[in-house]
Amino acid sequence: MTTSHEWDPSADPEHIPVLLGEVVAALSPKDGGTYVDGTFGAGGYTVALLEAAHCTVWAIDRDPAAQGRSEALSRKYPQRLHFVPGRFGDMADLLAERGVTQVDGVALDIGVSSMQIEDRARGFSFLRDGPLDMRMEQNGRSAADIVNSWSEKELADTIFNYGEERHARRVARAIVAARVERPFSRTLHLADVIRAEVRRSNDGIDPATRTFQALRIVVNDELGELERGLRAAERMLRPGGVLAVVSFHSLEDRIVKTFLKSRSDVASRPSRHTPASLGAVPVTATFTAISRRPVTPSDRELTGNPRARSARLRVAERTSAPPLASVAGGRA
Ligand SMILES: C[S@@+](CC[C@H](N)C(=O)[O-])C[C@H]1O[C@@H](n2cnc3c(N)ncnc32)[C@H](O)[C@@H]1O
């Protein structure tokens, strides 16, 4: 596992950037421009942006292992690549601390990297035995803490809502029964308990997939982070700046779609917080959606990288209206 030392590419499984050409084309970097790569990972998007124009990239990642991977690249692109440890939901504060308040583009590639999934010590995979961890930041509450302490109802609701698992109640009941015998500490222990309860579906998807997804989402508060990241991008993008978000499952895509719809379709909407005497609050759209439908990977990309199969890219351009959260009565 890489930590704060420099990245050794031969020690890490390769992460193939998803929808790379489409994301770079959407941001269309220009010389002198400033861009945020909110999910640095292995730096695929960052490098492509730096190569496309003489621009500056602020690369954020909450995983301490990503910093090591950024070091050689920072030397290759001196003064142009700045790695920022932290969460993209905090990008406005993280960049303001470094003197940056407006940017020309923000890219978010939501989810986990191949390095994280493949490293059994991180506990993301139900195929390899490892500690039941799943913490991108490598601190805080782990997946084991959750399955060993949450009530059956809390587990069932989480697995249903974030894993979209039809058999969530049965899985939760089995988890609670199994942990009495032996608390969970390993990924395969949990995967085996789930597999004993839920049969493999016709599409061949491992029954542990959905429960592991649910746990990963809550361990890292991924949906809350996405919402904060979208609002932060709204604050940071200058007029004409572009937001490009790649997501990997319907829960994430729905958040992006709903956010962009709410931000591009808001003219003069009365706020329910506004006294009737004041009438409608003049609220102006903060984004223009570039297309209604999300961009999906080509057959060619899917052949080379099956992991891209559920990826969806949504792109929107920032208008000159103030961020909605700062408008009186605007929804944060
Ligand atoms: C799918 S990978 C990104 C891969 C990257 N686009 C590339 O081409 O190499 C997602 C990365 O985002 C990071 N990440 C996920 N959520 C984050 C958040 N809220 N803030 C910062 N980094 C996050 C993960 O640690 C992981 O390294």
mmCIF file of C-alpha atoms and ligand atoms in Angstrom:
data_model
loop_
_atom_site.group_PDB
_atom_site.id
_atom_site.type_symbol
_atom_site.label_atom_id
_atom_site.label_comp_id
_atom_site.label_asym_id
_atom_site.label_seq_id
_atom_site.Cartn_x
_atom_site.Cartn_y
_atom_site.Cartn_z
ATOM 1 C CA MET A 1 0.000 0.000 0.000
ATOM 2 C CA THR A 2 1.267 3.488 -0.755
ATOM 3 C CA THR A 3 1.213 6.018 2.022
ATOM 4 C CA SER A 4 2.934 9.375 2.102
ATOM 5 C CA HIS A 5 6.032 8.171 0.243
ATOM 6 C CA GLU A 6 6.419 8.615 -3.474
ATOM 7 C CA TRP A 7 4.231 6.502 -5.732
ATOM 8 C CA ASP A 8 5.747 3.467 -7.336
ATOM 9 C CA PRO A 9 3.509 2.760 -10.367
ATOM 10 C CA SER A 10 4.758 -0.837 -10.574
ATOM 11 C CA ALA A 11 3.399 -1.512 -7.078
ATOM 12 C CA ASP A 12 -0.111 -0.277 -7.818
ATOM 13 C CA PRO A 13 -2.744 -1.744 -10.125
ATOM 14 C CA GLU A 14 -3.313 0.647 -12.974
ATOM 15 C CA HIS A 15 -6.323 2.916 -12.719
ATOM 16 C CA ILE A 16 -7.682 3.559 -16.197
ATOM 17 C CA PRO A 17 -9.353 6.986 -16.256
ATOM 18 C CA VAL A 18 -13.007 6.750 -17.282
ATOM 19 C CA LEU A 19 -14.506 9.017 -19.993
ATOM 20 C CA LEU A 20 -11.192 10.859 -20.037
ATOM 21 C CA GLY A 21 -11.453 12.341 -23.530
ATOM 22 C CA GLU A 22 -15.026 13.439 -22.874
ATOM 23 C CA VAL A 23 -14.158 15.120 -19.566
ATOM 24 C CA VAL A 24 -11.195 17.008 -21.039
ATOM 25 C CA ALA A 25 -13.247 18.043 -24.064
ATOM 26 C CA ALA A 26 -15.976 19.309 -21.737
ATOM 27 C CA LEU A 27 -13.578 21.380 -19.627
ATOM 28 C CA SER A 28 -11.716 22.467 -22.756
ATOM 29 C CA PRO A 29 -8.695 23.756 -20.803
ATOM 30 C CA LYS A 30 -7.047 26.954 -21.965
ATOM 31 C CA ASP A 31 -3.613 28.462 -21.362
ATOM 32 C CA GLY A 32 -3.525 30.380 -18.106
ATOM 33 C CA GLY A 33 -6.724 28.691 -16.872
ATOM 34 C CA THR A 34 -7.222 27.249 -13.375
ATOM 35 C CA TYR A 35 -8.927 23.894 -12.875
ATOM 36 C CA VAL A 36 -9.915 21.688 -9.960
ATOM 37 C CA ASP A 37 -9.594 17.923 -10.180
ATOM 38 C CA GLY A 38 -11.594 17.054 -7.065
ATOM 39 C CA THR A 39 -10.783 13.344 -7.240
ATOM 40 C CA PHE A 40 -7.080 13.046 -8.114
ATOM 41 C CA GLY A 41 -6.839 9.234 -7.730
ATOM 42 C CA ALA A 42 -3.940 8.244 -9.992
ATOM 43 C CA GLY A 43 -3.931 11.657 -11.656
ATOM 44 C CA GLY A 44 -5.416 10.592 -15.001
ATOM 45 C CA TYR A 45 -7.641 13.655 -15.394
ATOM 46 C CA THR A 46 -5.041 15.981 -13.880
ATOM 47 C CA VAL A 47 -2.314 14.943 -16.334
ATOM 48 C CA ALA A 48 -4.666 15.161 -19.319
ATOM 49 C CA LEU A 49 -5.664 18.720 -18.323
ATOM 50 C CA LEU A 50 -2.041 19.768 -17.788
ATOM 51 C CA GLU A 51 -1.079 18.298 -21.157
ATOM 52 C CA ALA A 52 -3.988 19.923 -22.997
ATOM 53 C CA ALA A 53 -3.015 23.520 -22.096
ATOM 54 C CA HIS A 54 -0.503 25.532 -20.093
ATOM 55 C CA CYS A 55 -2.944 25.637 -17.191
ATOM 56 C CA THR A 56 -2.873 25.137 -13.425
ATOM 57 C CA VAL A 57 -4.575 22.210 -11.689
ATOM 58 C CA TRP A 58 -5.529 22.045 -8.030
ATOM 59 C CA ALA A 59 -5.826 18.313 -7.389
ATOM 60 C CA ILE A 60 -7.772 17.195 -4.319
ATOM 61 C CA ASP A 61 -8.016 13.708 -2.823
ATOM 62 C CA ARG A 62 -9.155 12.597 0.614
ATOM 63 C CA ASP A 63 -7.038 9.420 0.501
ATOM 64 C CA PRO A 64 -3.574 9.968 2.022
ATOM 65 C CA ALA A 65 -2.189 7.407 -0.468
ATOM 66 C CA ALA A 66 -3.000 9.773 -3.352
ATOM 67 C CA GLN A 67 -0.530 12.373 -2.103
ATOM 68 C CA GLY A 68 2.435 10.037 -2.711
ATOM 69 C CA ARG A 69 1.248 9.505 -6.265
ATOM 70 C CA SER A 70 1.069 13.256 -6.858
ATOM 71 C CA GLU A 71 4.673 14.002 -5.884
ATOM 72 C CA ALA A 72 6.473 12.907 -9.046
ATOM 73 C CA LEU A 73 3.798 14.648 -11.137
ATOM 74 C CA SER A 74 4.168 17.883 -9.163
ATOM 75 C CA ARG A 75 7.850 17.849 -10.072
ATOM 76 C CA LYS A 76 7.019 17.191 -13.713
ATOM 77 C CA TYR A 77 4.612 20.153 -13.809
ATOM 78 C CA PRO A 78 6.264 22.673 -11.450
ATOM 79 C CA GLN A 79 3.997 25.545 -10.346
ATOM 80 C CA ARG A 80 1.168 24.040 -12.390
ATOM 81 C CA LEU A 81 0.079 21.037 -10.306
ATOM 82 C CA HIS A 82 -0.793 21.595 -6.665
ATOM 83 C CA PHE A 83 -1.977 18.619 -4.620
ATOM 84 C CA VAL A 84 -4.423 19.414 -1.816
ATOM 85 C CA PRO A 85 -5.212 16.711 0.740
ATOM 86 C CA GLY A 86 -8.868 16.840 1.767
ATOM 87 C CA ARG A 87 -12.427 16.498 0.536
ATOM 88 C CA PHE A 88 -13.843 18.085 -2.587
ATOM 89 C CA GLY A 89 -16.883 19.111 -0.538
ATOM 90 C CA ASP A 90 -14.501 21.537 1.197
ATOM 91 C CA MET A 91 -12.876 22.745 -2.038
ATOM 92 C CA ALA A 92 -13.977 26.364 -1.624
ATOM 93 C CA ASP A 93 -12.307 26.638 1.804
ATOM 94 C CA LEU A 94 -9.288 24.492 0.877
ATOM 95 C CA LEU A 95 -8.543 26.651 -2.157
ATOM 96 C CA ALA A 96 -9.382 29.958 -0.485
ATOM 97 C CA GLU A 97 -6.716 29.117 2.125
ATOM 98 C CA ARG A 98 -4.310 28.919 -0.810
ATOM 99 C CA GLY A 99 -5.466 32.188 -2.353
ATOM 100 C CA VAL A 100 -7.750 30.730 -5.048
ATOM 101 C CA THR A 101 -11.379 31.844 -5.099
ATOM 102 C CA GLN A 102 -12.428 31.335 -8.729
ATOM 103 C CA VAL A 103 -11.681 28.597 -11.237
ATOM 104 C CA ASP A 104 -12.433 27.807 -14.875
ATOM 105 C CA GLY A 105 -13.428 24.177 -14.461
ATOM 106 C CA VAL A 106 -14.166 21.487 -11.892
ATOM 107 C CA ALA A 107 -13.975 17.749 -12.595
ATOM 108 C CA LEU A 108 -15.323 15.127 -10.194
ATOM 109 C CA ASP A 109 -14.881 11.396 -10.823
ATOM 110 C CA ILE A 110 -16.921 9.949 -7.996
ATOM 111 C CA GLY A 111 -16.194 6.697 -6.208
ATOM 112 C CA VAL A 112 -13.151 4.570 -5.536
ATOM 113 C CA SER A 113 -10.047 4.018 -7.638
ATOM 114 C CA SER A 114 -8.721 0.669 -8.854
ATOM 115 C CA MET A 115 -5.837 1.080 -6.391
ATOM 116 C CA GLN A 116 -8.279 1.311 -3.514
ATOM 117 C CA ILE A 117 -10.391 -1.655 -4.651
ATOM 118 C CA GLU A 118 -7.456 -3.902 -5.453
ATOM 119 C CA ASP A 119 -5.580 -3.252 -2.224
ATOM 120 C CA ARG A 120 -6.997 -5.885 0.105
ATOM 121 C CA ALA A 121 -5.702 -3.957 3.126
ATOM 122 C CA ARG A 122 -8.242 -1.201 2.387
ATOM 123 C CA GLY A 123 -11.192 -3.582 2.752
ATOM 124 C CA PHE A 124 -13.276 -2.362 -0.233
ATOM 125 C CA SER A 125 -13.383 -5.706 -2.042
ATOM 126 C CA PHE A 126 -15.651 -8.651 -1.312
ATOM 127 C CA LEU A 127 -13.396 -10.839 -3.476
ATOM 128 C CA ARG A 128 -10.215 -10.513 -1.416
ATOM 129 C CA ASP A 129 -9.851 -11.092 2.282
ATOM 130 C CA GLY A 130 -8.816 -8.029 4.244
ATOM 131 C CA PRO A 131 -9.827 -5.894 7.200
ATOM 132 C CA LEU A 132 -13.434 -4.708 6.911
ATOM 133 C CA ASP A 133 -12.352 -1.082 6.641
ATOM 134 C CA MET A 134 -13.473 0.946 3.515
ATOM 135 C CA ARG A 135 -12.326 4.323 4.860
ATOM 136 C CA MET A 136 -10.959 6.451 1.997
ATOM 137 C CA GLU A 137 -9.424 8.844 4.504
ATOM 138 C CA GLN A 138 -7.985 6.016 6.576
ATOM 139 C CA ASN A 139 -9.486 7.393 9.756
ATOM 140 C CA GLY A 140 -12.871 7.605 11.446
ATOM 141 C CA ARG A 141 -15.552 4.927 11.645
ATOM 142 C CA SER A 142 -14.866 1.754 9.643
ATOM 143 C CA ALA A 143 -17.304 -0.640 7.949
ATOM 144 C CA ALA A 144 -16.609 -3.161 10.748
ATOM 145 C CA ASP A 145 -17.618 -0.567 13.370
ATOM 146 C CA ILE A 146 -20.945 -0.158 11.561
ATOM 147 C CA VAL A 147 -21.850 -3.816 11.033
ATOM 148 C CA ASN A 148 -20.849 -4.669 14.615
ATOM 149 C CA SER A 149 -22.786 -1.889 16.337
ATOM 150 C CA TRP A 150 -25.767 -0.670 14.305
ATOM 151 C CA SER A 151 -29.234 -2.012 15.025
ATOM 152 C CA GLU A 152 -30.851 -4.484 12.647
ATOM 153 C CA LYS A 153 -33.226 -1.757 11.457
ATOM 154 C CA GLU A 154 -30.450 0.759 10.832
ATOM 155 C CA LEU A 155 -28.523 -1.844 8.853
ATOM 156 C CA ALA A 156 -31.580 -2.897 6.862
ATOM 157 C CA ASP A 157 -32.464 0.713 5.988
ATOM 158 C CA THR A 158 -28.879 1.478 4.974
ATOM 159 C CA ILE A 159 -28.521 -1.630 2.830
ATOM 160 C CA PHE A 160 -31.890 -0.960 1.199
ATOM 161 C CA ASN A 161 -31.408 2.770 0.603
ATOM 162 C CA TYR A 162 -27.747 2.856 -0.418
ATOM 163 C CA GLY A 163 -27.296 -0.651 -1.795
ATOM 164 C CA GLU A 164 -30.745 -0.888 -3.399
ATOM 165 C CA GLU A 165 -30.778 -4.467 -2.071
ATOM 166 C CA ARG A 166 -34.232 -6.010 -2.214
ATOM 167 C CA HIS A 167 -33.304 -8.525 0.473
ATOM 168 C CA ALA A 168 -31.950 -5.882 2.845
ATOM 169 C CA ARG A 169 -33.987 -7.101 5.824
ATOM 170 C CA ARG A 170 -32.748 -10.647 5.463
ATOM 171 C CA VAL A 171 -29.168 -9.518 5.079
ATOM 172 C CA ALA A 172 -29.418 -7.284 8.156
ATOM 173 C CA ARG A 173 -30.948 -10.106 10.198
ATOM 174 C CA ALA A 174 -28.152 -12.473 9.156
ATOM 175 C CA ILE A 175 -25.482 -9.889 10.013
ATOM 176 C CA VAL A 176 -26.908 -9.343 13.488
ATOM 177 C CA ALA A 177 -27.145 -13.106 14.111
ATOM 178 C CA ALA A 178 -23.604 -13.744 12.853
ATOM 179 C CA ARG A 179 -21.962 -10.984 14.875
ATOM 180 C CA VAL A 180 -23.218 -12.544 18.125
ATOM 181 C CA GLU A 181 -21.164 -15.616 17.293
ATOM 182 C CA ARG A 182 -18.147 -13.651 16.088
ATOM 183 C CA PRO A 183 -17.857 -9.883 15.512
ATOM 184 C CA PHE A 184 -16.967 -8.913 11.955
ATOM 185 C CA SER A 185 -13.410 -7.874 11.245
ATOM 186 C CA ARG A 186 -12.738 -9.334 7.761
ATOM 187 C CA THR A 187 -14.294 -8.665 4.349
ATOM 188 C CA LEU A 188 -14.776 -12.310 3.411
ATOM 189 C CA HIS A 189 -16.576 -13.101 6.674
ATOM 190 C CA LEU A 190 -19.196 -10.490 5.765
ATOM 191 C CA ALA A 191 -19.305 -11.551 2.096
ATOM 192 C CA ASP A 192 -19.885 -15.197 3.117
ATOM 193 C CA VAL A 193 -22.728 -14.280 5.492
ATOM 194 C CA ILE A 194 -24.431 -12.283 2.695
ATOM 195 C CA ARG A 195 -23.908 -15.008 0.096
ATOM 196 C CA ALA A 196 -25.483 -17.581 2.416
ATOM 197 C CA GLU A 197 -28.592 -15.394 2.566
ATOM 198 C CA VAL A 198 -29.003 -14.024 -0.987
ATOM 199 C CA ARG A 199 -28.720 -16.094 -4.125
ATOM 200 C CA ARG A 200 -26.633 -14.915 -7.083
ATOM 201 C CA SER A 201 -28.979 -13.232 -9.564
ATOM 202 C CA ASN A 202 -29.286 -14.183 -13.215
ATOM 203 C CA ASP A 203 -27.049 -11.304 -14.261
ATOM 204 C CA GLY A 204 -24.221 -12.972 -12.315
ATOM 205 C CA ILE A 205 -23.702 -10.064 -9.919
ATOM 206 C CA ASP A 206 -22.172 -11.202 -6.632
ATOM 207 C CA PRO A 207 -24.805 -10.936 -3.867
ATOM 208 C CA ALA A 208 -22.286 -9.067 -1.683
ATOM 209 C CA THR A 209 -22.006 -6.214 -4.224
ATOM 210 C CA ARG A 210 -24.981 -4.183 -3.040
ATOM 211 C CA THR A 211 -24.310 -4.460 0.700
ATOM 212 C CA PHE A 212 -20.641 -3.548 0.212
ATOM 213 C CA GLN A 213 -21.703 -0.543 -1.871
ATOM 214 C CA ALA A 214 -24.089 0.586 0.871
ATOM 215 C CA LEU A 215 -21.417 0.315 3.547
ATOM 216 C CA ARG A 216 -18.855 2.163 1.454
ATOM 217 C CA ILE A 217 -21.319 4.983 0.892
ATOM 218 C CA VAL A 218 -22.098 5.445 4.581
ATOM 219 C CA VAL A 219 -18.522 4.950 5.813
ATOM 220 C CA ASN A 220 -17.405 7.804 3.542
ATOM 221 C CA ASP A 221 -20.654 9.818 3.525
ATOM 222 C CA GLU A 222 -20.302 9.740 -0.245
ATOM 223 C CA LEU A 223 -23.697 11.171 -1.131
ATOM 224 C CA GLY A 224 -23.398 14.025 1.379
ATOM 225 C CA GLU A 225 -19.935 14.768 -0.018
ATOM 226 C CA LEU A 226 -21.289 14.832 -3.556
ATOM 227 C CA GLU A 227 -23.981 17.355 -2.600
ATOM 228 C CA ARG A 228 -21.417 19.547 -0.816
ATOM 229 C CA GLY A 229 -19.055 19.229 -3.785
ATOM 230 C CA LEU A 230 -21.704 20.401 -6.250
ATOM 231 C CA ARG A 231 -22.547 23.431 -4.118
ATOM 232 C CA ALA A 232 -18.847 24.213 -3.645
ATOM 233 C CA ALA A 233 -18.303 24.055 -7.407
ATOM 234 C CA GLU A 234 -21.200 26.468 -7.871
ATOM 235 C CA ARG A 235 -19.398 28.907 -5.554
ATOM 236 C CA MET A 236 -15.994 28.490 -7.202
ATOM 237 C CA LEU A 237 -16.727 28.463 -10.925
ATOM 238 C CA ARG A 238 -16.431 31.760 -12.746
ATOM 239 C CA PRO A 239 -19.044 32.661 -15.415
ATOM 240 C CA GLY A 240 -18.477 30.344 -18.379
ATOM 241 C CA GLY A 241 -16.635 27.840 -16.159
ATOM 242 C CA VAL A 242 -17.550 24.186 -16.599
ATOM 243 C CA LEU A 243 -18.566 21.476 -14.148
ATOM 244 C CA ALA A 244 -18.032 17.853 -15.263
ATOM 245 C CA VAL A 245 -19.168 15.020 -12.991
ATOM 246 C CA VAL A 246 -18.675 11.314 -13.654
ATOM 247 C CA SER A 247 -20.766 9.045 -11.446
ATOM 248 C CA PHE A 248 -21.099 5.287 -11.262
ATOM 249 C CA HIS A 249 -24.509 4.444 -9.881
ATOM 250 C CA SER A 250 -28.020 5.738 -10.024
ATOM 251 C CA LEU A 251 -28.025 7.262 -6.531
ATOM 252 C CA GLU A 252 -25.108 9.516 -7.432
ATOM 253 C CA ASP A 253 -26.368 10.332 -10.898
ATOM 254 C CA ARG A 254 -29.757 11.288 -9.473
ATOM 255 C CA ILE A 255 -28.114 13.778 -7.116
ATOM 256 C CA VAL A 256 -26.143 15.372 -9.962
ATOM 257 C CA LYS A 257 -29.161 15.440 -12.265
ATOM 258 C CA THR A 258 -31.453 16.914 -9.602
ATOM 259 C CA PHE A 259 -28.873 19.528 -8.607
ATOM 260 C CA LEU A 260 -28.324 20.661 -12.188
ATOM 261 C CA LYS A 261 -32.025 20.725 -12.883
ATOM 262 C CA SER A 262 -32.662 22.814 -9.761
ATOM 263 C CA ARG A 263 -29.869 25.193 -10.757
ATOM 264 C CA SER A 264 -30.777 25.581 -14.411
ATOM 265 C CA ASP A 265 -34.519 25.903 -14.028
ATOM 266 C CA VAL A 266 -35.039 28.444 -11.271
ATOM 267 C CA ALA A 267 -36.121 31.737 -12.816
ATOM 268 C CA SER A 268 -38.167 33.859 -10.419
ATOM 269 C CA ARG A 269 -39.293 30.947 -8.306
ATOM 270 C CA PRO A 270 -41.079 32.082 -5.139
ATOM 271 C CA SER A 271 -39.325 30.828 -2.045
ATOM 272 C CA ARG A 272 -41.417 29.180 0.639
ATOM 273 C CA HIS A 273 -39.334 31.141 3.187
ATOM 274 C CA THR A 274 -40.262 34.485 1.670
ATOM 275 C CA PRO A 275 -43.086 36.466 3.315
ATOM 276 C CA ALA A 276 -45.997 36.711 0.866
ATOM 277 C CA SER A 277 -45.710 40.512 0.941
ATOM 278 C CA LEU A 278 -42.290 40.321 -0.741
ATOM 279 C CA GLY A 279 -43.537 38.206 -3.635
ATOM 280 C CA ALA A 280 -41.236 36.067 -5.737
ATOM 281 C CA VAL A 281 -37.502 36.191 -5.114
ATOM 282 C CA PRO A 282 -35.726 36.903 -8.390
ATOM 283 C CA VAL A 283 -33.553 33.847 -8.622
ATOM 284 C CA THR A 284 -31.547 33.243 -11.747
ATOM 285 C CA ALA A 285 -30.170 29.971 -13.046
ATOM 286 C CA THR A 286 -26.582 29.379 -11.955
ATOM 287 C CA PHE A 287 -25.903 26.625 -14.495
ATOM 288 C CA THR A 288 -26.808 25.819 -18.063
ATOM 289 C CA ALA A 289 -26.869 22.078 -18.663
ATOM 290 C CA ILE A 290 -24.796 21.226 -21.732
ATOM 291 C CA SER A 291 -26.997 18.264 -22.575
ATOM 292 C CA ARG A 292 -30.083 16.716 -21.027
ATOM 293 C CA ARG A 293 -28.811 13.153 -21.313
ATOM 294 C CA PRO A 294 -25.639 11.955 -19.612
ATOM 295 C CA VAL A 295 -22.629 10.966 -21.707
ATOM 296 C CA THR A 296 -21.797 7.247 -21.444
ATOM 297 C CA PRO A 297 -18.655 5.341 -22.469
ATOM 298 C CA SER A 298 -18.259 4.187 -26.063
ATOM 299 C CA ASP A 299 -18.139 0.483 -26.916
ATOM 300 C CA ARG A 300 -14.440 0.940 -27.555
ATOM 301 C CA GLU A 301 -13.847 2.284 -24.054
ATOM 302 C CA LEU A 302 -15.908 -0.537 -22.515
ATOM 303 C CA THR A 303 -13.860 -3.156 -24.336
ATOM 304 C CA GLY A 304 -10.666 -1.761 -22.867
ATOM 305 C CA ASN A 305 -12.106 -1.002 -19.428
ATOM 306 C CA PRO A 306 -15.182 -2.968 -18.339
ATOM 307 C CA ARG A 307 -15.173 -1.040 -15.034
ATOM 308 C CA ALA A 308 -16.435 1.970 -16.984
ATOM 309 C CA ARG A 309 -19.720 0.226 -17.785
ATOM 310 C CA SER A 310 -21.978 2.167 -15.422
ATOM 311 C CA ALA A 311 -20.222 5.543 -15.798
ATOM 312 C CA ARG A 312 -22.279 8.619 -16.655
ATOM 313 C CA LEU A 313 -20.923 12.095 -17.286
ATOM 314 C CA ARG A 314 -22.982 15.229 -16.778
ATOM 315 C CA VAL A 315 -21.668 18.610 -17.838
ATOM 316 C CA ALA A 316 -22.941 22.105 -17.124
ATOM 317 C CA GLU A 317 -21.687 25.626 -17.689
ATOM 318 C CA ARG A 318 -21.746 28.240 -14.945
ATOM 319 C CA THR A 319 -23.759 31.378 -15.622
ATOM 320 C CA SER A 320 -22.951 34.777 -14.135
ATOM 321 C CA ALA A 321 -25.704 34.544 -11.468
ATOM 322 C CA PRO A 322 -24.558 34.475 -7.846
ATOM 323 C CA PRO A 323 -24.488 31.046 -6.196
ATOM 324 C CA LEU A 324 -27.988 30.064 -5.174
ATOM 325 C CA ALA A 325 -27.022 29.422 -1.563
ATOM 326 C CA SER A 326 -26.037 33.072 -1.216
ATOM 327 C CA VAL A 327 -29.294 34.453 -2.656
ATOM 328 C CA ALA A 328 -31.889 35.463 -0.061
ATOM 329 C CA GLY A 329 -34.346 32.602 0.183
ATOM 330 C CA GLY A 330 -32.270 30.429 -2.151
ATOM 331 C CA ARG A 331 -31.984 26.777 -1.245
ATOM 332 C CA ALA A 332 -28.522 25.839 -0.064
HETATM 333 C C1 LIG B 1 -12.467 7.090 -9.320
HETATM 334 S S1 LIG B 1 -11.067 7.675 -8.507
HETATM 335 C C2 LIG B 1 -10.510 9.020 -9.495
HETATM 336 C C3 LIG B 1 -9.575 8.593 -10.588
HETATM 337 C C4 LIG B 1 -8.983 9.749 -11.371
HETATM 338 N N1 LIG B 1 -9.976 10.477 -12.144
HETATM 339 C C5 LIG B 1 -7.903 9.255 -12.298
HETATM 340 O O1 LIG B 1 -8.052 9.429 -13.515
HETATM 341 O O2 LIG B 1 -6.918 8.712 -11.819
HETATM 342 C C6 LIG B 1 -11.764 8.526 -7.161
HETATM 343 C C7 LIG B 1 -10.760 9.173 -6.226
HETATM 344 O O3 LIG B 1 -11.446 10.195 -5.543
HETATM 345 C C8 LIG B 1 -11.150 10.161 -4.195
HETATM 346 N N2 LIG B 1 -12.338 10.691 -3.519
HETATM 347 C C9 LIG B 1 -13.557 10.141 -3.410
HETATM 348 N N3 LIG B 1 -14.388 10.945 -2.749
HETATM 349 C C10 LIG B 1 -13.672 12.068 -2.464
HETATM 350 C C11 LIG B 1 -13.985 13.300 -1.796
HETATM 351 N N4 LIG B 1 -15.196 13.527 -1.298
HETATM 352 N N5 LIG B 1 -13.023 14.233 -1.710
HETATM 353 C C12 LIG B 1 -11.788 14.020 -2.225
HETATM 354 N N6 LIG B 1 -11.429 12.872 -2.828
HETATM 355 C C13 LIG B 1 -12.361 11.907 -2.958
HETATM 356 C C14 LIG B 1 -10.853 8.721 -3.875
HETATM 357 O O4 LIG B 1 -9.998 8.654 -2.757
HETATM 358 C C15 LIG B 1 -10.185 8.259 -5.167
HETATM 359 O O5 LIG B 1 -8.799 8.418 -5.085
#
